[in-house]
């Protein structure tokens, strides 16, 4: 089931000038863990750390990973844990009294639109999976949230996409869940899938705005 193949990522971040900085924790289980371990173990042992940093940053040079710690990379029986400090450079832009920031670094499935003119067969995903991503942002002193996107809720028999914004005192929570419930996406469902991806992409492109009090 998707719950056997979980990729979970939690971030606790603050704004540091034009950067976002803080701590990040990953937990991977099942096929999600095995897929990552297969990729990094295909390299020489002295390149494992570099391979992990490339995976965590998605090869983004502005996503700086330091103080990287992991559970045993040779343990196939338990979930994989990864912890590190993050400094995401130039993730915050400002104009006048306002700050603009992107709460989602990865934007999974942003480019998952299917070309219905060329694709003639059903799509088979590698495995069922459950992706959970949560970012807790500390609102800097003297600022307040000006506006939030409405989020997203799509629940189909084969998959579901959810994006939720939640405000707490001096905090903003961004939570995303992507669940692939069935590995087979039939050709008859391509248009519905593409519409869902379009909505997901639109939600990804909406920034959070902070303004001075």
Tab-separated table of C-alpha atoms in Angstrom:
chain	number	residue	atom	x	y	z
A	1	UNK	CA	0.000	0.000	0.000
A	2	UNK	CA	1.133	3.642	-0.263
A	3	UNK	CA	1.633	3.714	3.513
A	4	UNK	CA	4.444	1.164	3.142
A	5	UNK	CA	6.363	3.511	0.824
A	6	UNK	CA	6.546	6.840	2.646
A	7	UNK	CA	8.805	9.780	1.940
A	8	UNK	CA	8.463	12.338	4.731
A	9	UNK	CA	10.252	15.674	4.930
A	10	UNK	CA	9.936	18.212	7.757
A	11	UNK	CA	11.564	21.630	7.739
A	12	UNK	CA	11.795	24.240	10.497
A	13	UNK	CA	12.947	27.490	8.904
A	14	UNK	CA	13.549	31.171	9.591
A	15	UNK	CA	14.199	34.084	7.239
A	16	UNK	CA	17.819	35.227	7.210
A	17	UNK	CA	18.067	38.209	4.878
A	18	UNK	CA	17.349	36.803	1.424
A	19	UNK	CA	17.839	33.227	2.595
A	20	UNK	CA	15.780	30.571	4.331
A	21	UNK	CA	17.730	28.724	7.015
A	22	UNK	CA	17.011	25.975	9.514
A	23	UNK	CA	16.838	22.237	10.070
A	24	UNK	CA	15.402	19.478	7.897
A	25	UNK	CA	14.534	15.852	8.683
A	26	UNK	CA	13.707	13.105	6.166
A	27	UNK	CA	12.269	9.665	6.788
A	28	UNK	CA	11.986	7.099	3.999
A	29	UNK	CA	10.494	3.613	4.114
A	30	UNK	CA	9.735	0.734	1.777
A	31	UNK	CA	10.277	1.230	-1.944
A	32	UNK	CA	11.009	4.931	-1.446
A	33	UNK	CA	13.952	4.029	0.770
A	34	UNK	CA	15.124	1.179	-1.464
A	35	UNK	CA	15.070	3.406	-4.538
A	36	UNK	CA	17.332	5.976	-2.890
A	37	UNK	CA	19.694	3.388	-1.419
A	38	UNK	CA	20.032	1.663	-4.804
A	39	UNK	CA	21.021	4.952	-6.429
A	40	UNK	CA	23.649	5.960	-3.899
A	41	UNK	CA	25.133	2.473	-3.403
A	42	UNK	CA	25.741	2.286	-7.127
A	43	UNK	CA	28.516	4.836	-6.507
A	44	UNK	CA	31.846	4.464	-4.759
A	45	UNK	CA	31.737	4.725	-0.971
A	46	UNK	CA	33.778	7.926	-0.925
A	47	UNK	CA	31.053	9.587	-3.021
A	48	UNK	CA	28.068	8.623	-0.841
A	49	UNK	CA	27.925	11.972	0.959
A	50	UNK	CA	28.131	13.888	-2.309
A	51	UNK	CA	25.401	11.719	-3.829
A	52	UNK	CA	23.122	12.299	-0.838
A	53	UNK	CA	23.657	16.056	-0.974
A	54	UNK	CA	22.841	16.057	-4.689
A	55	UNK	CA	19.633	14.133	-3.975
A	56	UNK	CA	18.598	16.374	-1.090
A	57	UNK	CA	19.301	19.586	-3.014
A	58	UNK	CA	17.851	18.238	-6.262
A	59	UNK	CA	21.101	19.519	-7.802
A	60	UNK	CA	20.180	23.089	-6.877
A	61	UNK	CA	23.422	24.939	-6.040
A	62	UNK	CA	21.492	27.466	-3.919
A	63	UNK	CA	20.212	24.683	-1.629
A	64	UNK	CA	23.200	24.313	0.709
A	65	UNK	CA	23.236	21.179	2.898
A	66	UNK	CA	25.541	21.036	5.927
A	67	UNK	CA	25.905	18.911	9.104
A	68	UNK	CA	24.482	15.917	7.247
A	69	UNK	CA	23.667	12.892	9.416
A	70	UNK	CA	21.998	9.613	8.470
A	71	UNK	CA	20.964	6.346	10.010
A	72	UNK	CA	22.793	3.207	8.872
A	73	UNK	CA	22.801	3.245	5.050
A	74	UNK	CA	23.305	-0.527	5.046
A	75	UNK	CA	20.273	-1.274	7.215
A	76	UNK	CA	17.595	-2.618	4.878
A	77	UNK	CA	15.105	-3.479	7.630
A	78	UNK	CA	14.341	-0.105	9.179
A	79	UNK	CA	13.374	3.299	7.829
A	80	UNK	CA	16.096	5.628	6.622
A	81	UNK	CA	16.553	8.864	8.573
A	82	UNK	CA	18.389	11.898	7.217
A	83	UNK	CA	18.963	15.141	9.136
A	84	UNK	CA	20.821	18.280	8.092
A	85	UNK	CA	21.009	22.046	8.293
A	86	UNK	CA	19.747	24.032	5.347
A	87	UNK	CA	20.670	27.425	3.940
A	88	UNK	CA	18.495	28.097	0.898
A	89	UNK	CA	20.064	31.109	-0.785
A	90	UNK	CA	18.014	33.845	-2.480
A	91	UNK	CA	14.744	32.126	-1.576
A	92	UNK	CA	13.273	35.413	-0.278
A	93	UNK	CA	12.713	38.511	-2.379
A	94	UNK	CA	11.552	41.901	-1.179
A	95	UNK	CA	9.878	44.993	-2.582
A	96	UNK	CA	8.988	47.940	-0.394
A	97	UNK	CA	7.397	46.702	2.825
A	98	UNK	CA	6.743	43.214	1.483
A	99	UNK	CA	8.618	39.918	1.380
A	100	UNK	CA	7.853	37.155	-1.115
A	101	UNK	CA	8.820	33.533	-0.619
A	102	UNK	CA	8.264	30.139	-2.154
A	103	UNK	CA	7.260	27.547	0.442
A	104	UNK	CA	7.904	24.521	-1.777
A	105	UNK	CA	11.441	23.650	-2.869
A	106	UNK	CA	10.753	20.420	-4.735
A	107	UNK	CA	7.444	20.745	-6.557
A	108	UNK	CA	7.107	17.028	-7.160
A	109	UNK	CA	5.170	16.068	-10.312
A	110	UNK	CA	5.190	19.645	-11.585
A	111	UNK	CA	6.203	18.326	-15.016
A	112	UNK	CA	4.100	15.151	-14.947
A	113	UNK	CA	1.709	16.245	-17.684
A	114	UNK	CA	1.144	13.477	-20.244
A	115	UNK	CA	1.355	14.324	-23.944
A	116	UNK	CA	-1.949	12.872	-25.124
A	117	UNK	CA	-1.010	13.395	-28.776
A	118	UNK	CA	2.014	11.100	-28.543
A	119	UNK	CA	1.302	8.733	-25.662
A	120	UNK	CA	-0.612	5.690	-26.886
A	121	UNK	CA	-0.253	3.338	-23.898
A	122	UNK	CA	-1.256	3.381	-20.249
A	123	UNK	CA	1.265	4.710	-17.719
A	124	UNK	CA	2.738	2.430	-15.059
A	125	UNK	CA	4.229	4.118	-11.994
A	126	UNK	CA	7.177	2.316	-10.324
A	127	UNK	CA	5.268	1.738	-7.074
A	128	UNK	CA	2.524	3.088	-4.853
A	129	UNK	CA	3.801	5.861	-2.628
A	130	UNK	CA	2.870	8.441	-0.011
A	131	UNK	CA	4.816	11.691	-0.010
A	132	UNK	CA	4.496	14.065	2.960
A	133	UNK	CA	6.205	17.449	3.106
A	134	UNK	CA	5.767	19.977	5.905
A	135	UNK	CA	7.483	23.338	6.371
A	136	UNK	CA	7.198	25.422	9.540
A	137	UNK	CA	8.246	29.011	8.925
A	138	UNK	CA	8.858	31.461	11.762
A	139	UNK	CA	7.438	34.859	10.827
A	140	UNK	CA	10.139	37.507	11.429
A	141	UNK	CA	9.449	40.203	14.059
A	142	UNK	CA	7.610	43.189	12.655
A	143	UNK	CA	5.959	41.214	9.837
A	144	UNK	CA	2.595	39.575	9.313
A	145	UNK	CA	1.101	37.337	6.648
A	146	UNK	CA	-0.586	39.438	3.977
A	147	UNK	CA	-2.246	36.677	2.015
A	148	UNK	CA	-2.253	32.935	1.515
A	149	UNK	CA	-3.171	30.739	-1.413
A	150	UNK	CA	-6.324	28.697	-1.057
A	151	UNK	CA	-4.420	25.405	-1.181
A	152	UNK	CA	-5.491	22.285	-3.048
A	153	UNK	CA	-7.566	19.158	-2.483
A	154	UNK	CA	-7.843	16.527	-5.217
A	155	UNK	CA	-8.888	12.985	-4.328
A	156	UNK	CA	-9.287	10.430	-7.108
A	157	UNK	CA	-9.397	6.614	-6.955
A	158	UNK	CA	-5.844	6.351	-8.289
A	159	UNK	CA	-4.156	9.327	-6.617
A	160	UNK	CA	-4.630	12.338	-4.375
A	161	UNK	CA	-2.941	15.751	-4.087
A	162	UNK	CA	-3.308	17.976	-1.043
A	163	UNK	CA	-1.745	21.338	-0.166
A	164	UNK	CA	-2.702	23.115	3.037
A	165	UNK	CA	-1.643	26.395	4.650
A	166	UNK	CA	-2.134	26.871	8.380
A	167	UNK	CA	-1.322	29.891	10.547
A	168	UNK	CA	-0.203	29.762	14.172
A	169	UNK	CA	1.064	32.576	16.412
A	170	UNK	CA	4.245	33.816	14.671
A	171	UNK	CA	4.279	30.660	12.504
A	172	UNK	CA	3.160	29.555	9.074
A	173	UNK	CA	2.707	25.861	8.284
A	174	UNK	CA	2.781	24.546	4.715
A	175	UNK	CA	1.818	20.899	4.291
A	176	UNK	CA	1.740	18.856	1.097
A	177	UNK	CA	0.702	15.260	0.515
A	178	UNK	CA	0.903	13.320	-2.731
A	179	UNK	CA	-0.422	9.766	-2.740
A	180	UNK	CA	-0.185	7.358	-5.661
A	181	UNK	CA	-2.820	4.751	-4.796
A	182	UNK	CA	-2.680	2.724	-7.990
A	183	UNK	CA	0.380	2.072	-10.121
A	184	UNK	CA	-1.611	1.895	-13.367
A	185	UNK	CA	-2.900	5.129	-14.912
A	186	UNK	CA	-5.154	4.214	-17.826
A	187	UNK	CA	-5.156	6.167	-21.063
A	188	UNK	CA	-8.845	7.017	-20.513
A	189	UNK	CA	-7.825	8.933	-17.372
A	190	UNK	CA	-5.048	11.019	-18.975
A	191	UNK	CA	-7.171	14.180	-19.341
A	192	UNK	CA	-8.270	14.038	-15.708
A	193	UNK	CA	-4.667	13.475	-14.631
A	194	UNK	CA	-3.438	16.410	-16.733
A	195	UNK	CA	-6.095	18.662	-15.233
A	196	UNK	CA	-4.962	17.637	-11.736
A	197	UNK	CA	-1.310	18.331	-12.592
A	198	UNK	CA	-2.277	21.731	-13.967
A	199	UNK	CA	-4.017	22.593	-10.678
A	200	UNK	CA	-1.008	21.329	-8.711
A	201	UNK	CA	1.375	23.432	-10.810
A	202	UNK	CA	-0.801	26.520	-10.337
A	203	UNK	CA	-0.706	26.012	-6.574
A	204	UNK	CA	3.083	25.566	-6.660
A	205	UNK	CA	3.472	28.910	-8.437
A	206	UNK	CA	1.624	30.916	-5.762
A	207	UNK	CA	3.970	32.716	-3.373
A	208	UNK	CA	3.469	33.672	0.256
A	209	UNK	CA	3.547	37.408	0.933
A	210	UNK	CA	4.627	38.945	4.232
A	211	UNK	CA	4.175	42.641	4.943
A	212	UNK	CA	5.350	44.958	7.691
A	213	UNK	CA	2.872	45.525	10.492
